[in-house]
Coordinates of C-alpha atoms in Angstrom, one line a residue:
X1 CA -24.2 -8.3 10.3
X2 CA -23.9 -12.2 10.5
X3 CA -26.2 -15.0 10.6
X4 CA -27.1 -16.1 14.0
X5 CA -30.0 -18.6 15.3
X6 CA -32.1 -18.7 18.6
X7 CA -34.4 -21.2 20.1
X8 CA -37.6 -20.5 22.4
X9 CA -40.5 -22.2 23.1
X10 CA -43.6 -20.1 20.6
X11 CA -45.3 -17.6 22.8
X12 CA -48.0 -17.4 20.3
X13 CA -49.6 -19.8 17.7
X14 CA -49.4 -17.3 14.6
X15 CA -46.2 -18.1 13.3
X16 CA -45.5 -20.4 10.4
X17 CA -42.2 -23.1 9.6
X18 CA -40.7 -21.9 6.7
X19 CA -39.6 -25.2 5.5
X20 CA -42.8 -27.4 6.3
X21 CA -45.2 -24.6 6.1
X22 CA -47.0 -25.7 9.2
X23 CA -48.5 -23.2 11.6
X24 CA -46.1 -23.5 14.9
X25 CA -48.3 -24.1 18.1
X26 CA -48.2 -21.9 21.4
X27 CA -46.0 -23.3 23.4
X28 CA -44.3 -25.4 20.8
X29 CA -40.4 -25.8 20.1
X30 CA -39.5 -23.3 17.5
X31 CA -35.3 -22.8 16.0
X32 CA -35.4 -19.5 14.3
X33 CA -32.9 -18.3 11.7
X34 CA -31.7 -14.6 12.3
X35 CA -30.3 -13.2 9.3
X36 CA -30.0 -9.5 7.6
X37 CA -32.7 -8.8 5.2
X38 CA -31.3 -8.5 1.4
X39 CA -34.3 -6.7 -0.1
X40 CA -34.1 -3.7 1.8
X41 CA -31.2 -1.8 1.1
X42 CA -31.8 1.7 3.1
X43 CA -31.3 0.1 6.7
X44 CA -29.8 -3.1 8.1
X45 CA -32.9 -4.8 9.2
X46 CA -32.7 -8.2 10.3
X47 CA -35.4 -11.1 9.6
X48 CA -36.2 -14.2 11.5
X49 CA -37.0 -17.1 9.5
X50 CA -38.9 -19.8 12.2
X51 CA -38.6 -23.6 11.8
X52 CA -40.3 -26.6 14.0
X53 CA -37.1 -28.7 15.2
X54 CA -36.7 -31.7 12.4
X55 CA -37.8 -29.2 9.4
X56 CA -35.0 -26.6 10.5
X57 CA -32.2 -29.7 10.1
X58 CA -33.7 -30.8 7.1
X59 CA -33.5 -27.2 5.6
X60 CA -29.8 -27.2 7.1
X61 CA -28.9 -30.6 4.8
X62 CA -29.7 -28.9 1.7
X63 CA -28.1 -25.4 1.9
X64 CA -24.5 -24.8 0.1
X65 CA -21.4 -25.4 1.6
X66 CA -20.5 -21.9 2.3
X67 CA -23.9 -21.2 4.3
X68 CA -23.5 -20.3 7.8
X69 CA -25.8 -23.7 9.6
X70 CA -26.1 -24.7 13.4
X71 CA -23.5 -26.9 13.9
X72 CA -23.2 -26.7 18.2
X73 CA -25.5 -25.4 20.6
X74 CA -22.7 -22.6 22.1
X75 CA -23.8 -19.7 21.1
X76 CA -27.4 -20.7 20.6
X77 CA -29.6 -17.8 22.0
X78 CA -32.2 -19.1 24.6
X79 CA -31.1 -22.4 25.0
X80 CA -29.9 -22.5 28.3
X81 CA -33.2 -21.5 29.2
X82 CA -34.9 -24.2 27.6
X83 CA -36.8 -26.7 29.8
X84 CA -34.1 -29.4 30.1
X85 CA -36.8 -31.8 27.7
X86 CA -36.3 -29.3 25.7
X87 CA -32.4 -29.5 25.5
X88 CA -32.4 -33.4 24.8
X89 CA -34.5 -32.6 22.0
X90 CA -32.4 -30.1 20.6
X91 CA -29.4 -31.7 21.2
X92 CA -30.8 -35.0 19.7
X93 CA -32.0 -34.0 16.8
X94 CA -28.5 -31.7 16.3
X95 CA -26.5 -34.7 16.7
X96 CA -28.5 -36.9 13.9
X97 CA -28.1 -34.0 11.9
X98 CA -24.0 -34.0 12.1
X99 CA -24.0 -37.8 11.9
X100 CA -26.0 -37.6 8.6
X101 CA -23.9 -34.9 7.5
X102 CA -20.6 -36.7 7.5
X103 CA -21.8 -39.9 5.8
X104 CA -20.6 -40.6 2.3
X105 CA -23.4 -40.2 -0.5
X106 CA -23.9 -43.7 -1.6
X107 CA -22.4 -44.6 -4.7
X108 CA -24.9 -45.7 -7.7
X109 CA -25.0 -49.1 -8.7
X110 CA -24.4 -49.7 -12.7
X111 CA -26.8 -51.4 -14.9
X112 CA -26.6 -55.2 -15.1
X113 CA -25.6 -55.8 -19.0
X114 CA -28.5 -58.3 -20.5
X115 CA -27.5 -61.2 -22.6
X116 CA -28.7 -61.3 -26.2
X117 CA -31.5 -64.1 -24.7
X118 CA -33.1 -61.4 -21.4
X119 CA -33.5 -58.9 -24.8
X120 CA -35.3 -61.2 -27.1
X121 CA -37.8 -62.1 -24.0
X122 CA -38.3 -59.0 -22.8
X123 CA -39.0 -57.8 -26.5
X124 CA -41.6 -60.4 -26.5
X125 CA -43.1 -59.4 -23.1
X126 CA -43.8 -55.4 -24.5
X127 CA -47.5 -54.8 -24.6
X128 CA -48.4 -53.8 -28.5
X129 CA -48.3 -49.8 -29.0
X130 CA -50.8 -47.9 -28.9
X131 CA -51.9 -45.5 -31.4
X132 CA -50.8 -41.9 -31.2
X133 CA -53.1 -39.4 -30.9
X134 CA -52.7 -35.5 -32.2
X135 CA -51.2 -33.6 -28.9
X136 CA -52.9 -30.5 -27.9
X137 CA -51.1 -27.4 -28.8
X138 CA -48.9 -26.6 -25.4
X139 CA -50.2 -23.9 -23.2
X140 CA -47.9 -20.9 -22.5
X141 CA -45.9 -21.7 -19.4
X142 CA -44.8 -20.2 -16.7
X143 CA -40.9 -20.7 -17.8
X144 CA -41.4 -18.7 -20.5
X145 CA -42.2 -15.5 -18.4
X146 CA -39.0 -15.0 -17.4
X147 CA -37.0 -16.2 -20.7
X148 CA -35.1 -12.3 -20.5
X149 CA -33.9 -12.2 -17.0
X150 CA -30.5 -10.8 -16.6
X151 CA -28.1 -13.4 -15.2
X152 CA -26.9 -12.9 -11.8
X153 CA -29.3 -10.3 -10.5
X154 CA -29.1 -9.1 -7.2
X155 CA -32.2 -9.9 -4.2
X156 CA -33.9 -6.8 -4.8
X157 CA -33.8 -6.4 -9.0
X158 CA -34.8 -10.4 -8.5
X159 CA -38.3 -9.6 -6.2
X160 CA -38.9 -6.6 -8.3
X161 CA -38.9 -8.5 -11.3
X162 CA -40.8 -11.6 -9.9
X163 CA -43.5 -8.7 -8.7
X164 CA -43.8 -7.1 -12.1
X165 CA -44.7 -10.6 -13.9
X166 CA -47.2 -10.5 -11.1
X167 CA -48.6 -7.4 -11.5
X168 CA -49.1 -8.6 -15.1
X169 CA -50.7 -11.8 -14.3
X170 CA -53.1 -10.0 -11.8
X171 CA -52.0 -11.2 -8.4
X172 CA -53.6 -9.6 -5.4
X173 CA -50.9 -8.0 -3.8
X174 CA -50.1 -6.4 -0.5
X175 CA -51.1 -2.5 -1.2
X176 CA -47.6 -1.5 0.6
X177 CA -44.8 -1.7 -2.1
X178 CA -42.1 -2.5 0.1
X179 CA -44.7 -5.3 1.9
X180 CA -45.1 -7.0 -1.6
X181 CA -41.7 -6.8 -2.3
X182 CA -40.1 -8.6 1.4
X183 CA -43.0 -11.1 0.4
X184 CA -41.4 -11.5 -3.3
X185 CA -38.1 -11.9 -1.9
X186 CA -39.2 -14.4 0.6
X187 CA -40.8 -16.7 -2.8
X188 CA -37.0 -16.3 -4.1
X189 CA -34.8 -17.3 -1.2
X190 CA -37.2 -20.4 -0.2
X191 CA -37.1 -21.4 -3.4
X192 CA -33.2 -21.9 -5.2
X193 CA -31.8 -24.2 -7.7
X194 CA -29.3 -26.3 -6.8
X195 CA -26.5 -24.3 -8.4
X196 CA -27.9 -21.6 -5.5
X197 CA -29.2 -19.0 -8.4
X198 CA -33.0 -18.0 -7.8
X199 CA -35.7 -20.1 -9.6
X200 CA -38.0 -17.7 -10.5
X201 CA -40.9 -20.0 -11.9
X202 CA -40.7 -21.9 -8.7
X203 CA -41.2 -18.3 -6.5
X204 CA -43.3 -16.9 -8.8
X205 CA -45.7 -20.5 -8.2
X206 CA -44.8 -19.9 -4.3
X207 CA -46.3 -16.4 -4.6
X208 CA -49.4 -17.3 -6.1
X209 CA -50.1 -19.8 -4.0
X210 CA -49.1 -17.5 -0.9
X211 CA -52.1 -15.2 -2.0
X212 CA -54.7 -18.1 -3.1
X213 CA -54.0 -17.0 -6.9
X214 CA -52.8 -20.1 -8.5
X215 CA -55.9 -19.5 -11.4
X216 CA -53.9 -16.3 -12.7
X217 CA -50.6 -18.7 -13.7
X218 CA -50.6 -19.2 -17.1
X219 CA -52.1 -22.6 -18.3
X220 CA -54.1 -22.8 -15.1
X221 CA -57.7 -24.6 -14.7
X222 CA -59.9 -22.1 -14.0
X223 CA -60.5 -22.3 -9.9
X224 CA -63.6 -24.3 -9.2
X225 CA -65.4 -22.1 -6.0
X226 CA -67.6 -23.8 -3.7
X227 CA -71.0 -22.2 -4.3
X228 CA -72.1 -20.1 -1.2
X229 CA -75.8 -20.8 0.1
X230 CA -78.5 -18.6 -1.7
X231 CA -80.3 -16.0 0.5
X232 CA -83.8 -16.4 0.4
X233 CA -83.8 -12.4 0.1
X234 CA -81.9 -11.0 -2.2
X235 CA -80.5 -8.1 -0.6
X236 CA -78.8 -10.1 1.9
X237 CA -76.5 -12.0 -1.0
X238 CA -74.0 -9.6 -0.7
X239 CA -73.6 -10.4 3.2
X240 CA -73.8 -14.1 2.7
X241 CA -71.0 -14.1 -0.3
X242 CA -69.2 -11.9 2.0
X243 CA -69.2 -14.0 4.8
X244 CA -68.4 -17.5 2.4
X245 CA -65.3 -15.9 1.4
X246 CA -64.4 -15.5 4.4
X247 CA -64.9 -18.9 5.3
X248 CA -62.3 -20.2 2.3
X249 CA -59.5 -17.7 3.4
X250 CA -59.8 -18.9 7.1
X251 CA -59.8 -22.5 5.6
X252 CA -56.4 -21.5 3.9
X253 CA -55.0 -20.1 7.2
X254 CA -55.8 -23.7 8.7
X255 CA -58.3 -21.9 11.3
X256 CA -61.2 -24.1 10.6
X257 CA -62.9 -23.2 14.1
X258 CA -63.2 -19.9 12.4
X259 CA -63.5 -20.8 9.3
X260 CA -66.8 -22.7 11.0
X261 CA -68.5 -19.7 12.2
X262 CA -68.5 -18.0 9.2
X263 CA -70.1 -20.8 7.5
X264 CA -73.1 -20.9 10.0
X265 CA -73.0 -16.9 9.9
X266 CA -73.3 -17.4 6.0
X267 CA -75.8 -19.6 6.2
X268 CA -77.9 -17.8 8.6
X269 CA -78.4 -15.0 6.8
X270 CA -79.3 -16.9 3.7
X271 CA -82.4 -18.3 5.5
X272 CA -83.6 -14.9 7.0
X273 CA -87.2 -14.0 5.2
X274 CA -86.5 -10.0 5.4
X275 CA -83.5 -7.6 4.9
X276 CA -81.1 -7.5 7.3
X277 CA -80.6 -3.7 8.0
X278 CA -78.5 -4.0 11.3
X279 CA -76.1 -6.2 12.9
X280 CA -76.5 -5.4 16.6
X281 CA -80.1 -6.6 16.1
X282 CA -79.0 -10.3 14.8
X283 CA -76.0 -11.0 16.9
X284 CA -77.9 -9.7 20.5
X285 CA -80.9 -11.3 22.5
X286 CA -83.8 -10.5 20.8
X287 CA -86.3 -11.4 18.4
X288 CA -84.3 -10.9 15.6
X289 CA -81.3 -12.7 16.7
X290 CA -79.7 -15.2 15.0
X291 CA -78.5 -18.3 16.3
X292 CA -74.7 -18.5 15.0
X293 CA -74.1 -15.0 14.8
X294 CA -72.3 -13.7 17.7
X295 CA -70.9 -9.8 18.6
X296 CA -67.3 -9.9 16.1
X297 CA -69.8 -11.3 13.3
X298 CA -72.7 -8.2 14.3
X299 CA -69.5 -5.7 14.1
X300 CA -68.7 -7.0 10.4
X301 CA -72.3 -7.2 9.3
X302 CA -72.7 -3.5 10.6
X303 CA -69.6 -2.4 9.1
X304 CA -70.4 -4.3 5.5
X305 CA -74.1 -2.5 5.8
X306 CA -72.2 1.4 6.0
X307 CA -69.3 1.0 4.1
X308 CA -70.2 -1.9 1.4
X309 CA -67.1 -3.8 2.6
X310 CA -65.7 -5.8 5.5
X311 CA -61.7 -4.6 6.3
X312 CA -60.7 -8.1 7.2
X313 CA -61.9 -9.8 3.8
X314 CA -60.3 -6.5 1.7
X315 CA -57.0 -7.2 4.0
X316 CA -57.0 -11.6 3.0
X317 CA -57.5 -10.2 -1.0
X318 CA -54.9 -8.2 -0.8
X319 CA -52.5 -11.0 0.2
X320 CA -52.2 -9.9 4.2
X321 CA -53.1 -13.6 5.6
X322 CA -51.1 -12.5 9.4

């Protein structure tokens, strides 16, 4: 099946441009990119790739030649039924993008020669050199992972490969195979050299900071955590570590409103002077409640307390950030 696009307005506020990487606001103007997807080879499934407007043309000016782009708004699914606002935008930003398109590259200007007087002064003007000193010995790199990869690989072998150096580096992936492997694939087509041949160091970077585990890449500084609050009761660390890293994953998705209340859930459990042995009792009216901790928050408390766990902080470890 062939490449086709579509425009709407975003009915919700959970989708993210590919190109900018900036979450896409209810309501907002969103171009998205409808194209077969090459890593799964049982069905034809299509993807849609979503863009904010300029991002979307931007992505457009550096694709090859032979790649199908938006070049007319006929055939553009849902734009007729675009506020007309809407329209002009489109249109607009469309018609820059042709205009640009067509121009020729500049060419670069050649070096003025310097006469034999402009050398001596400038050899004059060089600030002394300093001294050398020895070069520590060169970290391994992330290049060097991928030094065997057979040439001209298709999508799939690519992602599997890119997992596999993963799996070695001790990412925390997706627990479904075929999850990890669309999100491998995804690293690999964002990310292609200019020849169009996958860059595998580049995805490989992609992916590990898609799943918040840019300390695993060879050479890395280890990843200096914010220390949580200490509970003033010991048993109730667990809870209040739980809760913290919570906080940093919601920080990553850019929900800091969330990201918020855990911090003030975190917190309040820290300064509680006894064990906290239900959740329903510090999130409801009452004389143990806790001011911060609301219902959602008693749920997760209640659930950490049976199981030793909260689902939703296993689910951001594992690389699920929707």
């Amino acid at each position: 099946m062939s490449v086709s696009f579509k425009v709407e307005l975003a009915t919700t506020g959970r989708a993210k441009c590919k190109k900018s990487k900036e979450k896409i606001a209810k309501g907002e103007l969103r171009i998205g990119r409808v194209a077969p997807n090459p890593f799964i080879e049982d069905e034809v499934k299509m993807t849609t790739s979503w863009y904010k407007l300029l991002p979307f043309f931007e992505m457009q000016k550096r694709q090859r030649k032979t790649t199908v782009k938006l070049e007319s708004t006929d055939g553009l699914e849902g734009f007729d039924s675009l506020p007309e606002e809407n329209q002009k935008a489109v249109k607009t930003a469309l018609e820059t993008y042709l205009a640009e398109k067509d121009k020729p590259k500049p060419k670069k200007r050649k070096a003025k020669k310097e006469t034999g007087d402009e050398k001596e002064v400038k050899k004059k003007q060089k600030t002394p050199k300093k001294k050398k000193t020895a070069k520590p010995e060169p970290k391994e790199e992330v290049k060097e992972l991928f030094v065997d990869v057979k040439p001209g690989a298709s999508p799939k072998e690519a992602a599997q490969t890119v997992l596999e150096v993963a799996k070695e580096l001790g990412f925390t992936l997706p627990s479904d195979d075929k999850a990890a492997l669309v999100r491998a694939g995804q690293m690999l087509m964002g990310n292609k050299s200019p020849d169009g041949n996958f860059d595998y160091n580049k995805a490989l970077k992609a992916l590990a900071e898609e799943l918040n585990c840019q300390d695993k890449l060879p050479g890395a500084k280890p990843k200096k955590k914010r220390a949580g609050p200490e509970a003033v009761v010991k048993e109730n660390q667990g809870l209040v570590d739980a809760f913290w890293e919570l906080r940093e994953f919601e920080f990553k998705k850019q929900d800091k409103f969330k990201a918020i209340s855990y911090i003030k859930v975190a917190k309040a459990l820290a300064g509680v002077d006894y064990a906290v042995d239900s959740g329903k009792d510090v999130s409801k009216k009452g004389p143990k409640k806790l001011a911060g901790v609301g219902k959602a928050a008693g749920q997760k408390i209640d659930e950490y307390l049976e199981t030793g766990k909260i689902e939703r902080l296993e689910k951001y470890r594992r690389g699920e950030m929707d």
